Short mmCIF file of C-alpha atoms and ligand atoms in Angstrom, two decimals:
data_model
loop_
_atom_site.label_atom_id
_atom_site.label_comp_id
_atom_site.label_asym_id
_atom_site.label_seq_id
_atom_site.Cartn_x
_atom_site.Cartn_y
_atom_site.Cartn_z
CA UNK A 1 0.28 0.09 -0.02
CA UNK A 2 2.59 2.52 0.06
CA UNK A 3 3.86 3.21 -3.98
CA UNK A 4 2.85 6.59 -4.50
CA UNK A 5 3.08 8.20 -7.90
CA UNK A 6 3.03 12.15 -8.14
CA UNK A 7 2.17 13.79 -10.89
CA UNK A 8 2.20 17.83 -11.29
CA UNK A 9 1.71 20.16 -13.73
CA UNK A 10 1.85 24.00 -13.59
CA UNK A 11 5.51 25.34 -12.84
CA UNK A 12 8.86 25.35 -11.27
CA UNK A 13 7.13 26.04 -8.04
CA UNK A 14 4.59 22.53 -8.37
CA UNK A 15 8.28 21.03 -9.75
CA UNK A 16 9.41 21.93 -6.08
CA UNK A 17 6.05 21.07 -3.90
CA UNK A 18 5.73 17.58 -5.10
CA UNK A 19 9.64 17.04 -5.12
CA UNK A 20 9.43 18.36 -1.30
CA UNK A 21 6.13 15.63 -1.19
CA UNK A 22 8.17 12.81 -1.44
CA UNK A 23 10.72 13.86 -0.02
CA UNK A 24 8.63 13.52 2.94
CA UNK A 25 7.58 10.29 1.67
CA UNK A 26 10.29 8.61 1.38
CA UNK A 27 11.15 9.71 4.89
CA UNK A 28 8.20 7.90 5.72
CA UNK A 29 8.53 5.02 4.18
CA UNK A 30 6.90 5.25 0.66
CA UNK A 31 7.54 4.49 -1.71
CA UNK A 32 7.76 6.59 -5.15
CA UNK A 33 7.85 5.25 -7.84
CA UNK A 34 7.36 5.89 -12.50
CA UNK A 35 4.84 4.81 -13.61
CA UNK A 36 0.88 5.38 -12.58
CA UNK A 37 0.28 1.31 -13.28
CA UNK A 38 2.69 0.11 -10.19
CA UNK A 39 1.21 2.66 -7.92
CA UNK A 40 -1.60 2.73 -5.10
CA UNK A 41 -1.64 6.17 -4.27
CA UNK A 42 -0.99 8.55 -6.62
CA UNK A 43 -1.20 12.67 -6.58
CA UNK A 44 -1.60 15.26 -9.02
CA UNK A 45 0.68 18.68 -8.31
CA UNK A 46 -2.13 20.81 -9.85
CA UNK A 47 -1.48 24.22 -11.83
CA UNK A 48 -5.03 26.67 -11.91
CA UNK A 49 -2.88 29.02 -14.19
CA UNK A 50 -5.23 28.34 -17.84
CA UNK A 51 -8.01 26.36 -18.17
CA UNK A 52 -6.18 24.72 -20.27
CA UNK A 53 -4.14 22.87 -17.02
CA UNK A 54 -7.35 23.00 -14.73
CA UNK A 55 -9.09 20.72 -17.45
CA UNK A 56 -5.89 18.07 -17.96
CA UNK A 57 -5.85 17.18 -14.22
CA UNK A 58 -9.59 16.84 -14.14
CA UNK A 59 -9.68 14.91 -17.33
CA UNK A 60 -6.87 12.29 -15.61
CA UNK A 61 -8.40 12.20 -12.19
CA UNK A 62 -11.87 11.36 -13.94
CA UNK A 63 -10.56 8.61 -15.69
CA UNK A 64 -7.96 7.25 -12.35
CA UNK A 65 -11.23 7.07 -10.23
CA UNK A 66 -13.33 5.04 -12.31
CA UNK A 67 -10.27 2.83 -12.91
CA UNK A 68 -10.70 2.50 -8.85
CA UNK A 69 -13.77 0.52 -9.30
CA UNK A 70 -10.97 -1.93 -10.59
CA UNK A 71 -8.66 -1.89 -8.04
CA UNK A 72 -10.50 -0.13 -4.64
CA UNK A 73 -7.19 -0.40 -2.45
CA UNK A 74 -5.77 3.15 -4.87
CA UNK A 75 -5.54 6.34 -2.96
CA UNK A 76 -6.23 9.50 -5.17
CA UNK A 77 -5.13 13.30 -4.40
CA UNK A 78 -5.36 16.19 -5.63
CA UNK A 79 -2.76 19.03 -4.13
CA UNK A 80 -2.03 22.11 -5.00
CA UNK A 81 -3.81 25.53 -6.96
CA UNK A 82 -6.47 24.30 -8.22
CA UNK A 83 -7.62 22.62 -4.79
CA UNK A 84 -6.73 25.65 -4.17
CA UNK A 85 -7.98 27.60 -5.67
CA UNK A 86 -11.21 25.98 -7.30
CA UNK A 87 -11.69 23.51 -4.23
CA UNK A 88 -15.37 23.53 -3.71
CA UNK A 89 -16.01 22.72 -7.88
CA UNK A 90 -12.99 20.03 -7.82
CA UNK A 91 -15.35 17.40 -5.05
CA UNK A 92 -18.02 18.83 -6.77
CA UNK A 93 -16.92 17.25 -10.06
CA UNK A 94 -15.27 13.90 -8.71
CA UNK A 95 -17.08 13.77 -5.21
CA UNK A 96 -15.18 10.28 -4.63
CA UNK A 97 -11.67 11.84 -4.12
CA UNK A 98 -9.88 10.69 -0.73
CA UNK A 99 -7.07 14.28 -0.27
CA UNK A 100 -7.92 17.53 -1.57
CA UNK A 101 -4.45 19.37 0.08
CA UNK A 102 -3.61 23.47 -0.73
CA UNK A 103 -0.66 25.17 -1.47
CA UNK A 104 -0.26 26.06 2.53
CA UNK A 105 -0.75 22.81 3.26
CA UNK A 106 1.87 20.13 1.48
CA UNK A 107 3.27 19.02 4.26
CA UNK A 108 0.12 17.29 5.51
CA UNK A 109 0.22 14.59 2.80
CA UNK A 110 1.95 12.40 5.05
CA UNK A 111 -0.16 12.62 7.79
CA UNK A 112 -3.71 12.44 5.61
CA UNK A 113 -1.91 9.05 3.53
CA UNK A 114 -1.21 7.26 6.50
CA UNK A 115 -4.74 7.80 8.11
CA UNK A 116 -5.80 7.53 4.68
CA UNK A 117 -4.13 3.91 4.44
CA UNK A 118 -4.95 3.19 8.25
CA UNK A 119 -8.88 2.81 7.30
CA UNK A 120 -8.78 1.30 3.63
CA UNK A 121 -6.64 -1.50 5.67
CA UNK A 122 -9.10 -1.78 8.79
CA UNK A 123 -11.71 -2.54 5.56
CA UNK A 124 -14.14 -0.15 7.37
CA UNK A 125 -16.48 1.76 4.40
CA UNK A 126 -14.13 4.20 2.02
CA UNK A 127 -13.33 7.16 4.31
CA UNK A 128 -14.77 10.96 3.37
CA UNK A 129 -12.35 13.24 1.17
CA UNK A 130 -10.44 14.92 3.11
CA UNK A 131 -10.08 18.40 2.52
CA UNK A 132 -7.25 20.30 3.67
CA UNK A 133 -6.87 24.11 2.38
CA UNK A 134 -6.31 26.39 5.08
CA UNK A 135 -4.33 29.03 5.12
CA UNK A 136 -1.21 28.78 7.49
CA UNK A 137 0.66 30.36 9.00
CA UNK A 138 3.96 30.12 8.58
CA UNK A 139 3.74 27.88 6.00
CA UNK A 140 6.47 29.73 3.65
CA UNK A 141 8.96 28.28 6.30
CA UNK A 142 7.54 24.33 6.61
CA UNK A 143 9.29 23.98 3.68
CA UNK A 144 12.30 24.00 4.46
CA UNK A 145 11.54 20.42 6.34
CA UNK A 146 10.93 18.98 2.00
CA UNK A 147 14.76 18.52 1.73
CA UNK A 148 15.83 15.14 0.09
CA UNK A 149 18.18 13.19 0.45
CA UNK A 150 18.64 12.11 -2.94
CA UNK A 151 22.37 13.96 -4.18
CA UNK A 152 20.33 17.30 -6.44
CA UNK A 153 23.00 18.73 -9.13
CA UNK A 154 20.47 21.45 -9.49
CA UNK A 155 18.06 22.16 -7.24
CA UNK A 156 15.03 24.55 -6.38
CA UNK A 157 14.88 27.06 -3.78
CA UNK A 158 11.90 28.71 -2.71
CA UNK A 159 12.46 31.57 -1.63
CA UNK A 160 8.88 33.64 -0.38
CA UNK A 161 5.70 32.36 -1.38
CA UNK A 162 2.65 33.83 -2.51
CA UNK A 163 1.96 37.34 -5.08
CA UNK A 164 0.33 40.85 -3.93
CA UNK A 165 -0.43 41.88 -7.49
CA UNK A 166 -3.11 41.78 -9.31
CA UNK A 167 -2.24 40.86 -12.86
CA UNK A 168 -5.76 41.17 -14.33
CA UNK A 169 -5.38 38.09 -15.94
CA UNK A 170 -4.26 35.79 -13.30
CA UNK A 171 -4.61 33.41 -10.73
CA UNK A 172 -2.20 33.25 -8.49
CA UNK A 173 -2.47 35.79 -6.24
CA UNK A 174 -6.35 33.36 -5.15
CA UNK A 175 -4.02 29.90 -5.64
CA UNK A 176 -0.38 31.50 -3.32
CA UNK A 177 -1.70 33.30 -1.18
CA UNK A 178 -0.31 36.30 0.08
CA UNK A 179 3.23 37.22 -0.79
CA UNK A 180 5.44 36.08 2.47
CA UNK A 181 9.65 35.39 2.73
CA UNK A 182 11.53 33.10 4.37
CA UNK A 183 14.07 34.30 6.92
CA UNK A 184 17.74 34.66 4.45
CA UNK A 185 19.26 33.16 7.26
CA UNK A 186 16.77 29.83 6.71
CA UNK A 187 17.31 30.10 3.07
CA UNK A 188 21.03 30.27 3.11
CA UNK A 189 21.01 26.99 5.53
CA UNK A 190 19.47 25.13 3.50
CA UNK A 191 21.36 26.04 0.53
CA UNK A 192 24.23 25.33 2.72
CA UNK A 193 22.76 21.67 3.33
CA UNK A 194 22.52 21.06 -0.65
CA UNK A 195 25.70 21.92 -0.93
CA UNK A 196 26.24 19.14 1.63
CA UNK A 197 24.81 17.06 -0.58
CA UNK A 198 26.56 17.86 -3.77
CA UNK A 199 23.62 19.54 -5.05
CA UNK A 200 26.60 23.24 -7.47
CA UNK A 201 23.52 25.12 -8.99
CA UNK A 202 20.74 26.70 -7.57
CA UNK A 203 17.54 28.43 -8.67
CA UNK A 204 15.72 30.74 -6.19
CA UNK A 205 11.61 30.71 -6.20
CA UNK A 206 9.58 33.16 -6.37
CA UNK A 207 6.35 34.59 -7.64
CA UNK A 208 8.54 37.71 -7.99
CA UNK A 209 11.94 37.14 -6.65
CA UNK A 210 12.81 40.65 -7.06
CA UNK A 211 9.94 42.03 -3.87
CA UNK A 212 11.51 39.61 -2.01
CA UNK A 213 11.30 40.66 1.94
CA UNK A 214 10.35 44.26 0.76
CA UNK A 215 7.90 44.39 4.16
CA UNK A 216 9.92 42.02 6.29
CA UNK A 217 13.76 43.76 5.86
CA UNK A 218 15.60 46.87 5.06
CA UNK A 219 17.89 48.06 3.37
CA UNK A 220 20.96 48.53 3.23
CA UNK A 221 24.23 50.66 1.79
CA UNK A 222 21.10 50.67 -1.37
CA UNK A 223 20.49 47.08 -0.90
CA UNK A 224 17.12 45.51 -1.24
CA UNK A 225 16.97 41.86 0.78
CA UNK A 226 16.52 39.99 -2.80
CA UNK A 227 20.30 41.43 -3.80
CA UNK A 228 20.75 40.24 0.41
CA UNK A 229 19.64 37.50 -0.53
CA UNK A 230 22.23 37.16 -3.71
CA UNK A 231 25.26 38.34 -1.69
CA UNK A 232 24.43 36.01 0.85
CA UNK A 233 23.94 32.72 -0.90
CA UNK A 234 27.50 32.78 -2.65
CA UNK A 235 28.92 32.82 -0.29
CA UNK A 236 27.79 29.72 0.34
CA UNK A 237 30.65 26.75 -0.25
CA UNK A 238 30.35 24.41 -3.14
CA UNK A 239 27.20 26.41 -5.47
CA UNK A 240 28.84 27.25 -8.40
CA UNK A 241 25.93 28.94 -9.39
CA UNK A 242 23.01 30.90 -8.56
CA UNK A 243 19.97 31.66 -11.01
CA UNK A 244 16.78 32.56 -10.26
CA UNK A 245 12.75 32.65 -11.96
CA UNK A 246 10.91 35.56 -11.75
CA UNK A 247 12.02 38.52 -11.25
CA UNK A 248 8.99 41.37 -12.79
CA UNK A 249 10.08 44.50 -14.91
CA UNK A 250 9.06 46.80 -11.96
CA UNK A 251 11.23 46.62 -9.50
CA UNK A 252 14.46 45.32 -11.04
CA UNK A 253 16.71 48.07 -10.43
CA UNK A 254 19.76 48.79 -11.13
CA UNK A 255 21.32 46.94 -7.43
CA UNK A 256 20.40 43.86 -9.64
CA UNK A 257 21.37 44.87 -12.82
CA UNK A 258 25.14 45.83 -11.01
CA UNK A 259 24.01 42.23 -9.38
CA UNK A 260 25.26 40.29 -12.54
CA UNK A 261 28.58 42.62 -13.18
CA UNK A 262 30.08 41.25 -9.36
CA UNK A 263 28.70 37.96 -8.33
CA UNK A 264 31.02 35.54 -10.65
CA UNK A 265 27.90 32.45 -9.84
CA UNK A 266 25.67 34.78 -10.68
CA UNK A 267 24.19 32.86 -14.35
CA UNK A 268 24.04 35.81 -17.44
CA UNK A 269 20.66 34.33 -17.83
CA UNK A 270 17.12 36.24 -17.29
CA UNK A 271 14.13 35.12 -17.46
CA UNK A 272 11.93 38.56 -17.70
CA UNK A 273 8.64 37.64 -18.24
CA UNK A 274 7.76 41.00 -20.14
CA UNK A 275 3.36 39.59 -20.71
CA UNK A 276 3.40 42.12 -23.85
CA UNK A 277 5.15 45.54 -25.67
CA UNK A 278 1.75 47.44 -26.05
CA UNK A 279 1.28 49.89 -23.53
CA UNK A 280 -1.93 50.33 -23.90
CA UNK A 281 -2.68 46.32 -23.18
CA UNK A 282 -0.56 46.00 -20.19
CA UNK A 283 -1.62 48.73 -19.10
CA UNK A 284 -5.52 46.56 -19.13
CA UNK A 285 -3.43 44.12 -17.73
CA UNK A 286 -2.45 45.98 -14.70
CA UNK A 287 1.69 45.63 -15.68
CA UNK A 288 3.29 49.03 -13.80
CA UNK A 289 5.46 49.07 -16.43
CA UNK A 290 6.46 50.30 -20.27
CA UNK A 291 7.42 48.57 -23.20
CA UNK A 292 10.47 51.72 -22.76
CA UNK A 293 11.61 50.86 -19.41
CA UNK A 294 11.15 47.09 -20.19
CA UNK A 295 13.64 47.80 -23.26
CA UNK A 296 15.74 49.67 -21.59
CA UNK A 297 16.34 46.87 -18.17
CA UNK A 298 17.54 44.79 -21.85
CA UNK A 299 19.60 47.55 -22.58
CA UNK A 300 21.13 48.25 -18.81
CA UNK A 301 21.57 44.38 -18.37
CA UNK A 302 23.23 43.66 -21.63
CA UNK A 303 25.80 47.23 -20.63
CA UNK A 304 26.23 45.43 -17.40
CA UNK A 305 26.66 41.86 -19.42
CA UNK A 306 27.31 42.12 -22.73
CA UNK A 307 26.09 38.88 -24.36
CA UNK A 308 23.53 38.22 -21.39
CA UNK A 309 20.51 35.16 -22.19
CA UNK A 310 17.17 36.08 -21.73
CA UNK A 311 14.05 34.68 -21.97
CA UNK A 312 10.23 35.95 -21.75
CA UNK A 313 6.40 35.49 -20.72
CA UNK A 314 3.91 36.57 -23.46
CA UNK A 315 0.56 36.40 -23.92
CA UNK A 316 -1.85 36.90 -27.03
CA UNK A 317 -4.87 38.04 -27.15
CA UNK A 318 -5.88 38.88 -24.14
CA UNK A 319 -8.88 41.16 -23.97
CA UNK A 320 -8.65 44.11 -26.62
CA UNK A 321 -5.40 43.35 -28.48
CA UNK A 322 -5.82 44.76 -31.97
CA UNK A 323 -3.34 44.47 -34.35
CA UNK A 324 -1.73 46.98 -33.71
CA UNK A 325 -1.17 45.60 -30.82
CA UNK A 326 0.08 42.37 -31.10
CA UNK A 327 2.56 43.72 -33.75
CA UNK A 328 4.04 46.07 -31.41
CA UNK A 329 4.73 43.27 -29.04
CA UNK A 330 6.09 41.67 -31.87
CA UNK A 331 8.06 44.77 -32.67
CA UNK A 332 9.97 43.69 -29.42
CA UNK A 333 9.84 40.45 -28.69
CA UNK A 334 12.32 40.91 -32.91
CA UNK A 335 13.94 42.96 -31.63
CA UNK A 336 15.13 42.16 -28.15
CA UNK A 337 16.32 39.13 -30.21
CA UNK A 338 14.34 36.88 -26.49
CA UNK A 339 16.11 33.04 -26.76
CA UNK A 340 14.31 32.02 -24.98
CA UNK A 341 10.68 32.24 -24.35
CA UNK A 342 7.43 31.07 -23.59
CA UNK A 343 3.92 32.07 -25.65
CA UNK A 344 0.45 31.71 -23.57
CA UNK A 345 -2.52 31.88 -26.01
CA UNK A 346 -5.00 33.89 -23.27
CA UNK A 347 -7.09 31.86 -20.96
CA UNK A 348 -10.05 33.46 -19.05
CA UNK A 349 -10.12 33.03 -15.17
CA UNK A 350 -12.50 32.83 -12.21
CA UNK A 351 -12.24 35.85 -9.70
CA UNK A 352 -10.02 37.94 -12.04
CA UNK A 353 -10.22 41.14 -13.07
CA UNK A 354 -10.20 40.57 -16.17
CA UNK A 355 -13.06 37.36 -16.02
CA UNK A 356 -15.84 40.13 -16.94
CA UNK A 357 -13.46 41.39 -20.29
CA UNK A 358 -14.82 37.81 -21.58
CA UNK A 359 -12.52 35.84 -23.74
CA UNK A 360 -12.81 38.29 -26.81
CA UNK A 361 -10.62 36.81 -29.70
CA UNK A 362 -11.45 34.83 -30.84
CA UNK A 363 -9.07 31.04 -31.68
CA UNK A 364 -7.80 31.82 -34.82
CA UNK A 365 -6.55 35.13 -33.88
CA UNK A 366 -4.66 33.38 -31.27
CA UNK A 367 -2.94 30.82 -33.35
CA UNK A 368 -1.95 32.88 -35.31
CA UNK A 369 0.09 35.34 -33.38
CA UNK A 370 0.74 32.88 -31.21
CA UNK A 371 2.73 31.26 -34.47
CA UNK A 372 4.60 34.53 -35.77
CA UNK A 373 6.20 34.63 -32.35
CA UNK A 374 6.73 30.96 -32.20
CA UNK A 375 8.52 30.72 -35.66
CA UNK A 376 10.87 34.60 -34.21
CA UNK A 377 11.56 32.62 -31.09
CA UNK A 378 13.24 29.24 -32.79
CA UNK A 379 14.83 31.43 -35.05
CA UNK A 380 16.62 33.70 -33.07
CA UNK A 381 17.08 30.68 -30.24
CA UNK A 382 18.96 29.26 -32.89
CA UNK A 383 21.06 32.28 -33.92
CA UNK A 384 22.39 31.75 -30.74
CA UNK A 385 23.84 28.27 -30.46
CA UNK A 386 25.22 27.89 -34.14
CA UNK A 387 27.25 30.63 -32.49
CA UNK A 388 28.13 28.94 -29.91
CA UNK A 389 29.63 26.43 -32.26
CA UNK A 390 32.97 25.97 -32.54
CA UNK A 391 32.95 28.05 -29.07
CA UNK A 392 34.03 26.04 -25.58
CA UNK A 393 31.63 25.72 -22.52
CA UNK A 394 31.65 25.55 -19.57
CA UNK A 395 28.77 22.68 -18.48
CA UNK A 396 26.99 21.49 -16.11
CA UNK A 397 26.60 17.88 -16.19
CA UNK A 398 23.68 17.25 -14.64
CA UNK A 399 22.79 13.36 -15.72
CA UNK A 400 22.97 11.41 -18.32
CA UNK A 401 21.28 11.87 -21.41
CA UNK A 402 17.05 10.96 -22.44
CA UNK A 403 18.23 7.96 -25.56
CA UNK A 404 21.28 7.20 -26.58
CA UNK A 405 24.41 5.43 -24.68
CA UNK A 406 26.81 6.81 -22.90
CA UNK A 407 25.68 10.28 -23.96
CA UNK A 408 25.37 12.94 -20.75
CA UNK A 409 22.74 15.89 -20.66
CA UNK A 410 24.00 19.52 -19.01
CA UNK A 411 23.54 23.18 -19.40
CA UNK A 412 25.23 25.92 -20.35
CA UNK A 413 25.94 28.76 -17.70
CA UNK A 414 23.58 30.33 -20.67
CA UNK A 415 21.24 28.19 -19.42
CA UNK A 416 21.99 26.58 -23.04
CA UNK A 417 21.31 21.98 -23.54
CA UNK A 418 24.23 20.47 -23.92
CA UNK A 419 24.40 17.02 -24.83
CA UNK A 420 27.84 15.61 -24.94
CA UNK A 421 29.77 11.59 -24.15
CA UNK A 422 31.05 11.55 -20.64
CA UNK A 423 30.84 9.40 -18.31
CA UNK A 424 28.69 8.69 -14.64
CA UNK A 425 31.02 10.24 -12.38
CA UNK A 426 31.22 13.35 -14.19
CA UNK A 427 27.57 13.90 -12.91
CA UNK A 428 28.19 17.25 -11.16
CA UNK A 429 30.78 18.38 -12.47
CA UNK A 430 31.75 21.67 -14.36
CA UNK A 431 33.52 20.02 -17.00
CA UNK A 432 34.50 22.19 -20.44
CA UNK A 433 32.90 21.36 -23.85
CA UNK A 434 33.81 21.93 -27.53
CA UNK A 435 30.43 22.30 -29.19
CA UNK A 436 30.50 21.56 -32.62
CA UNK A 437 26.66 21.26 -33.75
CA UNK A 438 23.03 23.25 -33.12
CA UNK A 439 19.98 22.92 -32.79
CA UNK A 440 17.11 25.52 -31.87
CA UNK A 441 16.21 23.55 -28.80
CA UNK A 442 20.44 21.59 -27.60
CA UNK A 443 24.21 21.44 -28.25
CA UNK A 444 26.14 18.70 -29.79
CA UNK A 445 29.90 18.89 -28.36
CA UNK A 446 32.84 17.45 -26.96
CA UNK A 447 34.74 17.44 -23.49
CA UNK A 448 37.46 19.64 -23.55
CA UNK A 449 40.16 18.39 -20.73
CA UNK A 450 43.14 20.42 -20.65
CA UNK A 451 44.00 19.96 -24.04
CA UNK A 452 44.18 16.44 -23.57
CA UNK A 453 42.12 13.92 -25.06
CA UNK A 454 39.11 13.40 -23.49
CA UNK A 455 38.82 9.61 -23.32
CA UNK A 456 42.31 10.41 -21.32
CA UNK A 457 41.08 7.90 -18.31
CA UNK A 458 43.52 9.52 -15.66
CA UNK A 459 43.06 12.98 -16.79
CA UNK A 460 38.70 12.72 -16.44
CA UNK A 461 40.47 10.90 -13.26
CA UNK A 462 41.97 13.94 -12.17
CA UNK A 463 39.43 16.50 -12.89
CA UNK A 464 36.90 14.52 -11.19
CA UNK A 465 38.32 14.31 -7.92
CA UNK A 466 40.19 17.56 -7.79
N1 LIG B 1 4.21 35.36 -11.21
C1 LIG B 1 4.75 35.38 -12.37
C2 LIG B 1 3.49 34.82 -13.53
C3 LIG B 1 3.48 33.86 -12.80
S1 LIG B 1 2.15 32.94 -14.30
C4 LIG B 1 5.06 36.69 -13.47
O1 LIG B 1 4.83 37.51 -13.35
O2 LIG B 1 5.73 36.89 -14.12
C5 LIG B 1 3.15 32.11 -16.11
C6 LIG B 1 3.25 33.05 -16.42
O3 LIG B 1 1.84 32.04 -17.07
C7 LIG B 1 2.96 33.97 -16.59
O4 LIG B 1 3.67 35.28 -16.58
C8 LIG B 1 1.52 34.71 -18.27
O5 LIG B 1 2.66 34.49 -19.11
C9 LIG B 1 0.86 33.27 -17.93
N2 LIG B 1 -0.30 32.99 -17.42
C10 LIG B 1 -0.63 33.52 -16.38
N3 LIG B 1 -2.43 34.12 -16.11
C11 LIG B 1 -2.72 33.51 -17.84
C12 LIG B 1 -3.90 33.93 -18.50
N4 LIG B 1 -5.09 33.63 -18.33
N5 LIG B 1 -4.53 33.51 -19.38
C13 LIG B 1 -3.00 32.61 -20.14
N6 LIG B 1 -1.55 32.70 -19.28
C14 LIG B 1 -1.46 33.48 -18.41
FE1 LIG B 2 0.51 36.56 -11.43
FE2 LIG B 2 1.17 38.96 -12.49
FE3 LIG B 2 1.63 38.37 -9.52
FE4 LIG B 2 3.43 36.85 -11.54
S1 LIG B 2 2.73 39.67 -10.88
S2 LIG B 2 2.11 35.91 -10.32
S3 LIG B 2 1.19 36.91 -13.04
S4 LIG B 2 -0.32 38.59 -10.37
FE1 LIG B 3 2.61 27.66 -11.20
FE2 LIG B 3 0.22 27.05 -12.36
FE3 LIG B 3 0.24 27.41 -9.21
S1 LIG B 3 2.05 28.47 -12.88
S2 LIG B 3 2.47 29.00 -9.29
S3 LIG B 3 0.79 25.98 -10.77
S4 LIG B 3 -1.34 28.43 -10.96
#
């Protein structure tokens, strides 16, 4: 009764939360499995950000509840953003769910599962759904119990929860609650533990990382709490690379731009969501900046780190987006030359301030705008990758590649994926790789070992024990 499969929808925050739940369950003696067919417990960690994400999870769970008629011992649960945001709707649609857990209660999952399983083993009637959606004071801090014993070469670290903005289209403030920061000392302690377990790269996570701690922690010598946090984690020995996601253009101030020049572990890659290139749409979206300000940030970043890698999020088809508005987005998109990005077709979210505007832009128009931006993106991503052919890049080796015997995968500091022939003992190492081939989505290359042939075993040995 103790094999658990967790399926994760949504963003990195959810990936981290699922990893945390898995770690807690392992400590309780549960076994994590990779396939739902082998599982006694199936948990979906859900996302509410677009309707499609909700439909997928609901459809999946509907299928699983039907399957359970043949496997009555199967325990089924929904966790995360959709549970939080649409709890009653979910229960109405899936009344025989065993467990519904919100975004502030992930740490309760092991207790709830223990209870359900004990009752099922006693062979009494199936217990009614456990619903745990309350807010919990300090829940941003309970997440540090979630550390896993398994080595993660690259790890997500949650620095805050929630969001206090009210972007007109967005449900996240409802799913994740008000903004709450974890103390710098707690985060540093977690990063140190990760480093001890072999983590080399961390990605700091928050809805708007650059507003981290702005109510709790004072500025120091002109440095915002977020930059203070970056400096503090930069000190942690063993951590070689630092990333974060997502910053917001509004608070992207000079201290953060300068951090790129001062903190060598801070990778020269920024995911900076712009959402639209049209000022009137930005205003309608309640995004408090202009395209000019966004372009200025890009220019300032490039002044400090020429060649910095940039990616973004765009929504196409927000209510009222005219051809001219879209043209402004297309133009901004083209002129910045993003290295990567995510394009989303607008989806109405219940109880957001844009909900009353409906969804007036036809599906085909959204599809067409989406395709135009995707084409630009593929071209600029390929152009960037091609420019790296012939260069040597520092790669953090993450794992064996999914396909191809002896092939390994890792990323450059600019977050480009690289595939190359490697060795198991190089996982977790920073190695120089000579780039030989480019596609839009990844690079191929081979190891360079101080001018020595990559096959030289003793050189490999030296490097991996250095
Ligand atoms: N906190 C981040 C965004 C988190 S949500 C920020 O402010 O940048 C991730 C992305 O989903 C958003 O950047 C946005 O592009 C997209 N998104 C959010 N709500 C959406 C909606 N209703 N329809 C389509 N895309 C949406
Ligand atoms: Fe959503 Fe806006 Fe908050 Fe980002 S900043 S999570 S888009 S409300
Ligand atoms: Fe992330 Fe989706 Fe929740 S984007 S914060 S999982 S609503």
